[in-house]
Coordinates of C-alpha atoms and ligand atoms in Angstrom, one line a residue:
Chain D
M6 CA -17.1 -32.3 -5.8
S7 CA -17.9 -34.9 -8.5
I8 CA -17.4 -34.2 -12.1
D9 CA -20.2 -32.2 -13.6
M10 CA -21.5 -34.4 -16.5
T11 CA -23.3 -31.6 -18.3
S12 CA -20.4 -29.3 -18.5
A13 CA -17.7 -31.9 -19.1
P14 CA -19.0 -35.1 -20.5
A15 CA -16.9 -38.0 -19.3
A16 CA -16.2 -39.1 -22.9
L17 CA -14.5 -35.8 -23.5
L18 CA -12.1 -36.0 -20.6
P19 CA -8.5 -37.2 -21.1
P20 CA -8.1 -40.4 -19.1
Q21 CA -5.7 -39.0 -16.5
L22 CA -8.4 -36.5 -15.5
M23 CA -11.3 -38.9 -15.2
R24 CA -11.4 -39.3 -11.5
T25 CA -10.0 -36.0 -10.3
E26 CA -11.9 -33.3 -8.6
A27 CA -12.2 -30.1 -10.5
L28 CA -10.0 -27.2 -9.3
L29 CA -12.2 -24.5 -10.8
T30 CA -15.9 -24.6 -11.2
M31 CA -17.9 -21.7 -12.6
S32 CA -21.6 -22.1 -13.3
G33 CA -24.3 -20.1 -14.8
L34 CA -22.2 -17.0 -15.3
S35 CA -24.0 -14.0 -16.9
K36 CA -22.9 -10.5 -17.2
T37 CA -24.4 -7.5 -19.0
Y38 CA -22.6 -4.2 -19.5
G39 CA -25.2 -1.7 -20.5
S40 CA -26.8 -3.3 -23.5
V41 CA -23.9 -5.7 -24.1
R42 CA -24.4 -9.2 -22.9
A43 CA -20.8 -10.1 -22.3
L44 CA -21.4 -13.5 -20.8
R45 CA -24.5 -15.7 -21.1
N46 CA -24.9 -18.6 -18.8
V47 CA -21.3 -19.7 -19.0
D48 CA -20.2 -22.9 -17.3
V49 CA -16.5 -23.8 -17.0
T50 CA -14.8 -26.6 -15.2
V51 CA -11.0 -26.8 -15.0
Y52 CA -9.1 -29.8 -13.6
P53 CA -5.8 -29.7 -11.8
G54 CA -2.8 -29.7 -14.0
E55 CA -4.6 -29.1 -17.3
V56 CA -4.4 -26.3 -19.8
M57 CA -7.8 -25.0 -20.6
G58 CA -7.8 -23.0 -23.9
I59 CA -10.5 -20.4 -24.6
V60 CA -10.9 -19.2 -28.1
G61 CA -13.4 -16.9 -29.8
E62 CA -13.6 -13.8 -31.9
S63 CA -13.0 -10.3 -30.6
G64 CA -15.7 -9.2 -28.1
S65 CA -16.9 -12.7 -27.5
G66 CA -16.3 -12.3 -23.7
K67 CA -13.0 -14.2 -23.2
S68 CA -11.3 -11.4 -21.2
T69 CA -14.5 -10.8 -19.3
L70 CA -14.5 -14.4 -18.2
L71 CA -10.9 -14.3 -17.2
R72 CA -11.4 -11.2 -15.2
M73 CA -14.2 -13.0 -13.3
M74 CA -11.7 -15.9 -12.7
N75 CA -9.3 -13.3 -11.2
L76 CA -12.2 -11.8 -9.1
E77 CA -11.7 -8.4 -10.7
D78 CA -15.4 -8.2 -11.5
T79 CA -18.6 -9.8 -10.3
P80 CA -21.2 -11.3 -12.7
D81 CA -24.9 -10.6 -12.5
Q82 CA -25.5 -14.2 -11.9
G83 CA -23.5 -17.3 -11.3
D84 CA -21.0 -18.7 -8.9
Y85 CA -17.4 -19.6 -8.7
R86 CA -15.6 -22.2 -6.6
L87 CA -12.0 -23.2 -6.3
Q88 CA -10.9 -26.3 -4.6
L89 CA -8.0 -25.0 -2.5
P90 CA -6.4 -27.0 0.3
G91 CA -7.7 -26.0 3.7
K92 CA -10.3 -23.6 2.2
D93 CA -14.1 -24.0 2.0
D94 CA -15.3 -24.0 -1.5
D95 CA -17.7 -21.2 -1.0
N96 CA -18.9 -19.0 -3.8
L97 CA -15.9 -16.7 -4.3
F98 CA -18.1 -13.9 -5.7
A99 CA -19.4 -13.4 -2.2
L100 CA -16.0 -12.4 -0.9
D101 CA -15.3 -8.7 -0.2
R102 CA -12.5 -6.7 -1.8
Y103 CA -10.0 -7.5 0.9
Q104 CA -10.7 -11.2 0.9
R105 CA -10.5 -11.2 -2.9
R106 CA -7.2 -9.5 -2.9
M107 CA -5.7 -11.9 -0.4
L108 CA -7.1 -15.0 -2.2
C109 CA -5.8 -13.8 -5.6
A110 CA -2.4 -12.9 -4.2
H111 CA -1.9 -16.4 -2.8
H112 CA -3.7 -18.6 -5.3
I113 CA -4.1 -17.0 -8.6
G114 CA -1.6 -15.5 -11.0
I115 CA -2.5 -13.6 -14.2
V116 CA -0.6 -12.4 -17.3
Y117 CA -2.4 -9.7 -19.3
Q118 CA -2.0 -9.1 -22.9
N119 CA -1.0 -5.5 -22.2
P120 CA 2.0 -5.4 -19.8
H121 CA 0.9 -1.9 -18.7
Q122 CA -2.1 -3.6 -17.0
G123 CA -0.1 -6.0 -15.1
L124 CA 3.2 -4.2 -14.3
L125 CA 4.4 -1.0 -12.6
M126 CA 6.5 0.4 -15.4
R127 CA 8.6 2.7 -13.3
H128 CA 9.6 0.1 -10.7
S129 CA 12.3 -2.5 -11.1
S130 CA 11.3 -5.8 -12.6
S131 CA 12.3 -7.6 -9.4
G132 CA 10.2 -5.1 -7.5
N133 CA 7.2 -6.0 -9.6
V134 CA 7.6 -9.6 -8.6
A135 CA 8.4 -8.6 -5.0
E136 CA 5.2 -6.7 -4.7
R137 CA 3.3 -10.0 -4.9
L138 CA 5.3 -11.4 -2.0
L139 CA 4.9 -8.1 0.0
I140 CA 1.1 -8.3 -0.3
A141 CA 1.3 -11.9 1.0
G142 CA 3.2 -10.6 4.0
E143 CA 6.9 -11.4 3.3
R144 CA 9.1 -8.8 5.2
S145 CA 12.6 -10.0 4.7
F146 CA 14.5 -8.1 2.0
D147 CA 16.8 -11.0 1.3
V148 CA 14.0 -13.5 0.9
L149 CA 12.1 -11.1 -1.3
R150 CA 15.1 -10.8 -3.5
S151 CA 15.9 -14.4 -3.8
K152 CA 12.3 -15.4 -4.4
A153 CA 12.0 -12.7 -7.0
R154 CA 15.2 -14.0 -8.6
D155 CA 13.9 -17.6 -8.6
A156 CA 10.6 -16.6 -10.2
L157 CA 12.3 -14.5 -12.9
D158 CA 14.7 -17.3 -13.5
A159 CA 11.8 -19.8 -13.9
S160 CA 10.3 -17.4 -16.4
E161 CA 13.6 -17.5 -18.3
F162 CA 14.1 -13.8 -17.7
P163 CA 17.8 -12.7 -18.0
L164 CA 18.8 -12.2 -14.3
A165 CA 21.4 -9.6 -15.2
R166 CA 18.5 -7.3 -15.9
M167 CA 16.3 -8.1 -12.9
D168 CA 16.4 -4.6 -11.6
A169 CA 15.7 -2.9 -15.0
R170 CA 12.4 -1.1 -15.3
P171 CA 9.9 -2.8 -17.5
A172 CA 9.6 0.4 -19.5
E173 CA 13.2 -0.3 -20.6
L174 CA 12.5 -3.9 -21.7
S175 CA 11.2 -5.5 -24.9
G176 CA 7.6 -6.8 -25.1
G177 CA 8.7 -10.4 -24.7
M178 CA 10.7 -9.6 -21.6
Q179 CA 7.8 -7.6 -20.1
Q180 CA 5.7 -10.7 -20.5
R181 CA 8.3 -12.8 -18.7
V182 CA 8.2 -10.3 -15.8
Q183 CA 4.4 -10.6 -15.7
L184 CA 4.8 -14.4 -15.7
A185 CA 7.4 -14.3 -12.9
K186 CA 5.0 -12.1 -10.9
A187 CA 2.2 -14.5 -11.5
I188 CA 4.1 -17.6 -10.5
A189 CA 6.1 -16.1 -7.6
L190 CA 3.8 -17.6 -5.0
E191 CA 3.2 -20.9 -6.8
P192 CA -0.5 -20.2 -7.5
A193 CA -3.0 -23.0 -7.9
L194 CA -4.3 -21.3 -11.1
L195 CA -2.5 -19.3 -13.8
L196 CA -4.6 -17.1 -16.0
L197 CA -3.1 -16.0 -19.3
D198 CA -5.0 -13.4 -21.4
E199 CA -3.4 -13.4 -24.9
P200 CA 0.1 -13.6 -23.4
T201 CA 1.8 -13.7 -26.7
T202 CA -0.4 -11.5 -28.8
G203 CA 1.5 -8.4 -30.0
L204 CA 4.9 -10.2 -29.8
D205 CA 6.6 -11.1 -33.0
V206 CA 6.5 -14.7 -34.1
S207 CA 9.9 -15.8 -32.9
V208 CA 9.5 -14.2 -29.5
Q209 CA 6.0 -15.6 -29.3
A210 CA 7.4 -19.1 -29.8
L211 CA 10.0 -18.6 -27.0
V212 CA 7.4 -17.4 -24.5
L213 CA 5.2 -20.3 -25.4
D214 CA 8.2 -22.6 -24.8
T215 CA 8.6 -21.1 -21.4
L216 CA 4.9 -21.7 -20.6
K217 CA 5.1 -25.3 -21.8
R218 CA 8.1 -25.9 -19.7
L219 CA 6.5 -24.4 -16.6
Q220 CA 3.4 -26.5 -17.3
R221 CA 5.4 -29.7 -17.7
D222 CA 7.8 -29.1 -14.7
R223 CA 5.3 -27.6 -12.2
R224 CA 2.0 -28.9 -13.5
I225 CA 0.5 -25.5 -13.0
T226 CA -3.2 -25.4 -14.0
M227 CA -3.6 -22.8 -16.7
V228 CA -6.5 -21.0 -18.4
L229 CA -5.2 -19.6 -21.7
V230 CA -7.2 -17.1 -23.7
S231 CA -6.2 -16.5 -27.3
H232 CA -7.8 -15.8 -30.6
D233 CA -4.8 -17.5 -32.2
L234 CA -5.9 -21.1 -32.8
G235 CA -2.3 -22.1 -33.4
V236 CA -1.4 -21.0 -29.8
I237 CA -4.3 -22.9 -28.3
R238 CA -3.6 -25.9 -30.4
T239 CA 0.0 -26.2 -29.2
M240 CA -0.8 -25.5 -25.5
A241 CA -4.3 -26.6 -24.6
D242 CA -5.6 -30.0 -23.3
R243 CA -9.2 -28.9 -23.6
V244 CA -10.9 -26.0 -25.4
L245 CA -13.8 -23.8 -24.9
V246 CA -15.1 -21.9 -27.9
M247 CA -17.0 -18.7 -27.2
R248 CA -19.1 -16.5 -29.3
H249 CA -21.3 -13.5 -28.3
G250 CA -20.7 -14.3 -24.6
E251 CA -21.8 -17.9 -25.0
V252 CA -19.9 -21.2 -25.0
V253 CA -20.7 -22.7 -28.3
E254 CA -18.5 -25.7 -28.2
R255 CA -16.2 -27.5 -25.7
G256 CA -14.1 -30.6 -25.6
L257 CA -10.6 -32.1 -25.9
A258 CA -8.4 -29.9 -28.0
D259 CA -7.6 -32.6 -30.6
Q260 CA -11.3 -33.4 -31.0
V261 CA -12.4 -29.9 -31.4
F262 CA -9.7 -29.1 -33.9
Q263 CA -10.2 -32.3 -35.9
D264 CA -13.9 -32.6 -35.8
P265 CA -15.6 -29.3 -34.9
Q266 CA -19.3 -29.7 -34.3
H267 CA -20.6 -26.2 -34.1
P268 CA -20.8 -24.3 -37.4
Y269 CA -18.9 -21.4 -35.9
T270 CA -16.1 -23.6 -34.8
Q271 CA -16.0 -25.3 -38.2
Q272 CA -15.7 -21.9 -39.8
L273 CA -12.9 -20.9 -37.4
V274 CA -10.9 -24.1 -37.8
H275 CA -11.3 -24.1 -41.6
A276 CA -10.4 -20.5 -41.9
K277 CA -7.3 -21.2 -40.0
L278 CA -6.2 -24.3 -41.9
Chain H
M14 CA -38.4 21.6 22.8
S15 CA -36.0 23.8 20.8
L16 CA -32.7 22.6 19.5
S17 CA -30.8 25.0 21.6
A18 CA -32.4 23.6 24.7
L19 CA -30.8 20.2 23.9
T20 CA -27.3 21.5 23.6
K21 CA -24.9 22.7 26.2
P22 CA -24.3 26.4 26.4
W23 CA -21.5 27.5 24.2
A24 CA -20.4 30.6 26.1
A25 CA -18.1 28.6 28.3
T26 CA -15.9 27.6 25.4
S27 CA -16.1 30.9 23.4
Y28 CA -12.6 32.0 23.8
G29 CA -9.3 31.1 22.2
F30 CA -10.1 32.5 18.7
L31 CA -12.1 29.5 17.4
D32 CA -15.8 29.7 18.0
A33 CA -17.4 27.1 20.1
S34 CA -19.0 25.2 17.2
A35 CA -15.6 24.9 15.4
K36 CA -14.0 23.6 18.6
R37 CA -16.9 21.2 19.1
E38 CA -16.3 19.7 15.6
L39 CA -12.5 19.5 16.1
R40 CA -12.9 17.9 19.5
R41 CA -15.2 15.3 18.0
K42 CA -12.6 14.5 15.3
M43 CA -9.8 14.5 17.8
L44 CA -11.6 11.9 19.9
K45 CA -12.3 9.8 16.8
A46 CA -8.6 10.1 15.9
I47 CA -7.7 8.8 19.4
A48 CA -10.2 6.0 19.1
V49 CA -8.6 4.8 15.8
P50 CA -4.9 5.4 16.2
G51 CA -3.1 6.5 13.0
C52 CA -6.3 6.8 11.0
Q53 CA -6.8 10.1 9.3
M54 CA -10.0 12.0 10.2
P55 CA -11.2 14.8 7.9
Y56 CA -12.2 18.1 9.5
A57 CA -13.5 21.4 8.3
S58 CA -10.3 23.4 8.9
R59 CA -11.4 26.9 9.8
E60 CA -9.6 30.1 8.8
V61 CA -7.1 31.3 11.3
P62 CA -5.0 34.4 10.9
M63 CA -2.2 32.6 9.2
A64 CA -1.7 31.2 5.7
R65 CA -2.4 27.6 5.1
G66 CA 0.8 25.6 5.2
W67 CA 2.3 27.6 8.1
G68 CA 0.9 25.4 10.8
T69 CA -2.8 26.1 10.7
G70 CA -3.7 22.5 11.3
G71 CA -1.6 22.3 14.5
L72 CA -2.9 25.7 15.6
Q73 CA -6.5 24.7 15.3
V74 CA -5.9 21.6 17.4
T75 CA -3.9 23.6 20.0
L76 CA -6.6 26.3 20.1
T77 CA -9.2 23.5 20.8
L78 CA -7.1 22.0 23.6
V79 CA -5.9 25.2 25.2
N80 CA -7.4 26.9 28.3
P81 CA -6.3 29.7 30.6
A82 CA -4.6 27.2 32.9
S83 CA -2.5 25.7 30.0
T84 CA 1.2 26.3 29.6
I85 CA 2.2 26.5 26.0
K86 CA 5.4 25.8 24.2
V87 CA 5.8 26.2 20.4
I88 CA 8.9 25.1 18.5
D89 CA 9.9 25.3 14.9
Q90 CA 12.5 22.7 14.0
G91 CA 13.4 22.5 17.7
A92 CA 13.7 26.2 18.3
D93 CA 11.4 28.3 20.5
D94 CA 12.7 31.7 19.2
G95 CA 12.1 31.4 15.4
V96 CA 9.7 34.0 14.1
N97 CA 6.9 31.6 13.3
A98 CA 7.2 29.8 16.6
A99 CA 7.3 33.0 18.6
S100 CA 4.3 34.5 16.7
I101 CA 2.2 31.4 17.1
R102 CA 3.0 31.1 20.8
R103 CA 2.1 34.7 21.5
F104 CA -1.0 34.4 19.5
I105 CA -2.2 31.4 21.4
S106 CA -1.5 32.9 24.8
R107 CA -3.1 36.2 23.8
V108 CA -6.4 34.7 22.7
S109 CA -6.6 32.0 25.4
G110 CA -4.9 33.4 28.5
A111 CA -2.5 30.5 28.6
T112 CA 1.0 30.9 30.0
E113 CA 4.0 30.8 27.6
T114 CA 7.1 28.8 28.2
W115 CA 10.3 27.6 26.4
D116 CA 10.8 24.8 28.9
T117 CA 9.7 21.3 27.7
L118 CA 9.2 20.1 31.3
G119 CA 6.8 22.9 32.2
A120 CA 4.6 22.8 29.1
S121 CA 1.2 21.2 29.1
I122 CA 0.8 21.6 25.3
I123 CA 3.7 21.6 22.9
Q124 CA 3.0 22.6 19.3
S125 CA 5.8 21.7 17.0
R126 CA 7.0 21.9 13.4
H127 CA 9.2 18.9 12.5
R128 CA 10.7 17.9 15.9
V129 CA 9.8 16.0 19.1
P130 CA 11.7 17.6 22.1
E131 CA 14.6 15.6 23.4
E132 CA 13.3 15.6 27.0
T133 CA 10.9 12.7 27.6
L134 CA 7.3 13.8 27.6
G135 CA 4.9 12.7 30.3
A136 CA 1.3 11.6 30.7
D137 CA 0.1 15.1 31.4
Q138 CA 1.6 16.6 28.2
I139 CA 0.2 16.8 24.7
L140 CA 2.3 17.1 21.6
V141 CA 0.7 18.7 18.5
L142 CA 2.6 18.2 15.3
Q143 CA 2.1 20.4 12.3
V144 CA 1.7 18.2 9.2
P145 CA 2.1 19.4 5.6
N146 CA 1.0 16.1 4.0
P147 CA -0.9 13.6 6.1
E148 CA -1.2 10.9 3.5
P149 CA 1.7 8.3 3.5
L150 CA 0.2 6.7 0.3
R151 CA 0.3 9.9 -1.8
G152 CA 3.5 8.9 -3.4
V153 CA 2.1 5.5 -4.5
E154 CA -1.5 6.4 -5.1
P155 CA -2.4 9.9 -6.3
N156 CA -6.1 9.2 -6.2
M157 CA -7.1 9.9 -2.6
S158 CA -10.3 8.0 -2.6
I159 CA -8.4 4.9 -3.7
A160 CA -5.8 5.6 -1.0
R161 CA -8.6 5.6 1.6
Q162 CA -9.7 2.2 0.4
M163 CA -6.1 1.0 0.6
H164 CA -6.0 2.1 4.2
A165 CA -9.3 0.4 4.9
D166 CA -7.9 -2.8 3.5
A167 CA -4.4 -2.3 5.1
D168 CA -3.2 -2.6 1.5
Y169 CA 0.4 -1.4 2.0
G170 CA 2.2 -3.5 -0.5
R171 CA 3.0 -0.6 -2.8
L172 CA 4.4 1.4 0.1
W173 CA 6.6 -1.5 1.1
L174 CA 7.6 -1.7 -2.6
T175 CA 8.9 1.9 -2.5
L176 CA 11.2 0.9 0.3
Y177 CA 12.3 -2.2 -1.6
E178 CA 13.1 0.0 -4.6
Q179 CA 15.2 2.4 -2.5
I180 CA 17.4 -0.5 -1.3
V181 CA 17.7 -1.9 -4.8
R182 CA 18.6 1.5 -6.4
K183 CA 20.6 3.1 -3.6
G184 CA 21.7 0.3 -1.4
R185 CA 19.8 1.7 1.6
I186 CA 16.5 3.2 2.5
M187 CA 16.6 6.9 1.5
Q188 CA 13.5 8.0 3.3
G189 CA 14.6 10.6 5.8
A190 CA 11.9 12.7 7.4
A191 CA 8.2 11.6 7.6
Y192 CA 9.2 7.9 7.8
P193 CA 6.0 5.8 7.3
S194 CA 5.1 4.0 10.4
L195 CA 2.5 1.5 11.4
V196 CA 0.4 2.6 14.3
N197 CA -1.2 0.1 16.7
G198 CA -0.5 -2.6 14.2
R199 CA -3.2 -1.3 11.8
H200 CA -2.9 2.1 10.1
V201 CA 0.2 3.4 8.4
M202 CA 0.7 7.1 9.1
T203 CA 3.2 9.7 8.2
P204 CA 4.6 11.1 11.5
S205 CA 4.9 14.5 9.8
P206 CA 8.4 15.5 8.7
I207 CA 10.1 14.7 12.0
P208 CA 13.6 13.1 11.5
R209 CA 14.0 9.4 11.8
W210 CA 15.7 10.2 15.1
D211 CA 12.3 11.3 16.6
V212 CA 10.1 8.4 15.4
P213 CA 11.0 6.0 18.2
K214 CA 9.9 8.7 20.7
L215 CA 6.3 8.1 19.6
H216 CA 6.4 4.4 20.3
M217 CA 4.7 3.5 23.5
A218 CA 5.0 7.0 24.7
K219 CA 3.3 8.3 27.8
H220 CA 2.1 11.4 26.1
L221 CA -0.7 11.9 23.5
T222 CA 0.3 13.1 20.1
F223 CA -1.9 14.9 17.6
L224 CA -0.8 15.4 14.0
S225 CA -2.9 17.9 12.1
A226 CA -2.8 19.2 8.5
G227 CA -4.7 22.4 8.0
R228 CA -4.4 22.7 4.3
E229 CA -5.2 19.0 3.7
K230 CA -8.0 19.2 6.4
R231 CA -7.1 15.9 8.1
L232 CA -5.8 15.0 11.5
H233 CA -4.6 11.8 13.2
A234 CA -3.4 10.8 16.6
V235 CA -1.1 8.5 18.5
P236 CA -2.7 7.9 21.9
P237 CA -0.5 7.2 24.9
Y238 CA 1.1 3.7 25.1
T239 CA 0.5 2.9 21.4
R240 CA 2.8 1.0 19.2
V241 CA 4.5 3.1 16.4
E242 CA 6.6 0.9 14.2
P243 CA 8.6 2.3 11.3
L244 CA 8.1 0.1 8.2
V245 CA 11.4 -1.8 7.9
F246 CA 12.4 -5.2 6.5
S247 CA 13.2 -7.8 9.1
D248 CA 16.8 -8.0 7.9
R249 CA 17.3 -4.3 7.4
P250 CA 17.0 -2.6 10.8
Y251 CA 15.7 0.9 11.3
R252 CA 18.5 3.4 11.5
V253 CA 18.3 6.9 12.9
E254 CA 20.6 9.7 11.7
D255 CA 24.3 9.4 12.7
H256 CA 24.1 12.3 15.2
A257 CA 25.1 10.4 18.4
D258 CA 28.7 11.5 18.3
L259 CA 28.2 15.1 17.2
V260 CA 28.9 17.8 19.8
C261 CA 27.0 21.1 20.0
R262 CA 29.4 24.0 19.5
R263 CA 27.6 26.3 21.8
S264 CA 26.5 24.1 24.7
G265 CA 29.1 21.3 24.4
I266 CA 26.4 18.6 24.8
S267 CA 26.3 15.6 22.6
G268 CA 24.1 12.6 21.9
Y269 CA 21.2 14.6 20.6
F270 CA 19.8 15.6 17.2
M271 CA 21.9 18.4 15.7
N272 CA 21.5 21.2 13.2
E273 CA 24.3 21.3 10.7
I274 CA 25.7 24.7 10.0
P275 CA 27.9 24.9 6.9
Q276 CA 31.1 26.9 7.5
D277 CA 33.0 29.1 5.1
H278 CA 36.0 26.7 4.9
G279 CA 33.6 24.0 3.6
G280 CA 33.2 22.0 6.8
S281 CA 30.2 22.0 9.2
A282 CA 29.6 23.0 12.7
F283 CA 26.8 21.5 14.8
E284 CA 24.3 23.0 17.2
V285 CA 21.8 21.0 19.2
S286 CA 18.4 21.2 17.4
D287 CA 16.3 21.3 20.6
S288 CA 17.5 24.8 21.4
N289 CA 16.0 25.1 24.9
L290 CA 17.9 21.9 25.9
G291 CA 21.1 23.7 24.8
I292 CA 20.2 26.8 26.7
K293 CA 19.5 24.8 29.8
A294 CA 22.8 23.0 29.5
I295 CA 24.7 26.3 29.1
R296 CA 23.0 27.8 32.1
R297 CA 23.6 24.8 34.3
A298 CA 27.3 24.9 33.2
E299 CA 27.4 28.5 34.4
G300 CA 26.2 27.3 37.8
E301 CA 22.5 28.1 37.7
P302 CA 20.1 25.6 39.2
V303 CA 18.4 24.3 36.1
E304 CA 16.3 21.2 35.9
I305 CA 17.0 19.1 32.8
G306 CA 14.5 16.3 32.4
A307 CA 15.2 12.7 31.5
T308 CA 15.8 12.4 27.8
W309 CA 14.7 9.8 25.3
Y310 CA 18.3 9.3 24.1
Q311 CA 21.1 8.8 26.5
D312 CA 24.7 9.0 25.2
G313 CA 23.2 8.9 21.7
E314 CA 21.4 5.6 22.4
F315 CA 17.6 5.4 22.5
S316 CA 16.8 4.2 25.9
A317 CA 13.1 4.9 26.8
Ligands
ATP408 N1 -16.1 -3.1 -18.1 C1 -16.8 -3.1 -19.3 N2 -17.7 -2.1 -19.5 C2 -18.5 -2.2 -20.6 N3 -18.4 -3.1 -21.5 C3 -17.6 -4.1 -21.3 C4 -16.7 -4.2 -20.2 N4 -15.9 -5.3 -20.3 C5 -16.3 -5.9 -21.4 N5 -17.3 -5.2 -22.0 C6 -17.9 -5.6 -23.3 O1 -18.1 -7.0 -23.2 C7 -17.9 -7.6 -24.5 C8 -16.8 -8.7 -24.3 O2 -15.6 -8.1 -24.0 P1 -14.2 -9.0 -23.8 O3 -13.1 -8.0 -23.5 O4 -14.5 -10.0 -22.8 O5 -14.0 -9.6 -25.2 P2 -12.8 -10.5 -25.7 O6 -13.3 -11.8 -26.1 O7 -11.7 -10.5 -24.7 O8 -12.3 -9.7 -27.0 P3 -10.8 -9.4 -27.5 O9 -10.4 -10.7 -28.3 O10 -11.0 -8.2 -28.4 O11 -9.9 -9.2 -26.4 C9 -17.4 -6.5 -25.4 O12 -18.5 -6.2 -26.2 C10 -17.0 -5.4 -24.5 O13 -17.2 -4.2 -25.1
MG409 MG1 -9.7 -9.8 -24.5

C-alpha cells in the first residue's frame, strides 16, 4: 500500500517514515449511536513503530475510534486494514466474532482507562496475562508462567506480586498488569485509552516512562488516546485532533503543538500553555 | 390430506410413562446430541413422578430408550440398592416391561448418578448419566446466552484460566468431579459429577453415553469411539484419585474406585464403590460360578 497523500501529506511525515508502508489504515469511518454521531468520516493512517496520539474533548469520539481499532464495534461505514505479515489486508470489519477474537489476541493489545474493563479482578495478575496466551492456544503451564513473568517484568511490574489479584493492587500496578497482558504476545499494535488518567502525577510519570521504554526497546506501534496534552506531547510522533466525531487537525506532534492551524486546536493548545 | 395422515401412528410408542410426542421430541434431541458430540441440546423436560434434581433428566432419556426387551440397571454412586436407584429401576421396569438387573454385563441400559461401572461397557450398551449442571462454563460466565456463544466460538480461554489459577493458588488442579473435558476435539462438556477416575472410561469407548439434566433441560452425548480429553496442561498430566492401592474391606478386591467410610477411631475403611462388582467378587470367592467382565482398570492402572 502506498502512502495516502490526502490523510498524511508527505510534508508532515517524519523522514524515517517517508517510504514505509502503513501498518494501520482506516478510511471513511462513520458511526451513529441513536442521534449521536460519534464518528464522522474519519481517516487514520498509522506507520510501523510510531506513536499516534489522539486528543480531543470528552465525547469527541476518541474511545469509539479505539474500540473500532480493537474490533469491539463495527462502524456504519468505512474500512479498516492492517498490514500483518502473512495476512491479506482485507477489510477487518468483515470478520466474524471468532476471527476478530483470534486476530486481536495475536496482533492487537489494548490498555483501557478503567482497569475493570481490561482485567479479571478476582484472578491472579499472572493469570490475567496468561489468559491472552491461553486464547492463543498455549497449553504448557510452565511456558504460560514464564511468558507471563516476562511480560509483567517488561511492564515493570514487581514480580514478587505476580500472583496477587488486581483488586488488591494500586491503580498504577493495575495499569501495568493491563500493559503486560497487552504486550504478552508481542502485538503489532498497542492501543492505549487514557492509560494514565486517574493516576496521581508521580505514578503517571512512571507509567509513561515504562511506555516510552517499551516503545524505544521494542518499537511497538502505539495509538495513544488522551485528553491530556502533556501526555500526548511527551509520547506522540504524530497527532490527530478530534472534535464532535471529526478529525479537525492532524500532523507531526511538534508542528501541531507549535503552530496549530484549526481554531479548536489553537484554543486547546493555548488553554494548556 | 390431514396432518395426522402424514405422521406415523403413535400407539406403538405409547408406553413407558412418557407419551409418544414427548418421546419423539427427546429422540430427536438425542440424535442431534449424537450428531454433535458434547454439544448441549435443549429439550422440553416433561414432568415425571419425581422431583427435579433427583435424576429426572436421566429418567426421561431412559424412558425414551427403554422397551419391553430392555434390561435395565440403575445405580446411585455405584450402588444398585440405594433407595433412589431401586425406586427408579422399579419404576422404569413397571411402566415399560423391561427386565431389572444389578449386573453390569447383563444390562442394555444403565442409568447412573455420578459413576461409570468398573466393568467395561460394550457396543450394545447405553450409559445414561444424570447431570445436575450441564454447563462447564457456568463458573466463568454466569450469562448462559454468552456461554452458548463461547461454545460456538470454542472460546475456552477462561475455563483454562480457572485451571491455571488452581495450580497457582493450590499447587495442583483441585477440580475433582465433573472434570471439564473436550469432546471430539470441539466442545467442552462436563461429564456430570463422575470422579476423575471415570473420565478416561468415556474416551474412545465402545458404548454410547447420554448425559441429561432434567432441571436445566439440556442433554448431551458421547457417541461410541469418540475422543474425550480432560483439559490438562501439556506439562501437568491428568491424575485420577489415588485409589489404586486401596482394598475393599468387604470383598477384598483392590484397584478400583472406593467409597471412604470414616471410622470411630478417626481412620477410614474402604469399600468398592461399584457395589455389584464387590458382590460378584464375594460370591466368586465363595465358589459360585460368577462371571466378572473385563474392567477398565487392571491392578489400579487404566488399561482399555
Ligand atoms: N455504545 C454506545 N452507545 C451509545 N452512545 C455511545 C456509545 N459509545 C459512544 N457513544 C457516544 O459517542 C460519543 C463519543 O464517545 P467516546 O466515548 O468515543 O468519547 P471520548 O472522546 O472517548 O470521550 P472521553 O474523553 O469522555 O472518554 C459520546 O457522545 C458517547 O455518548
Ligand atoms: Mg474515552
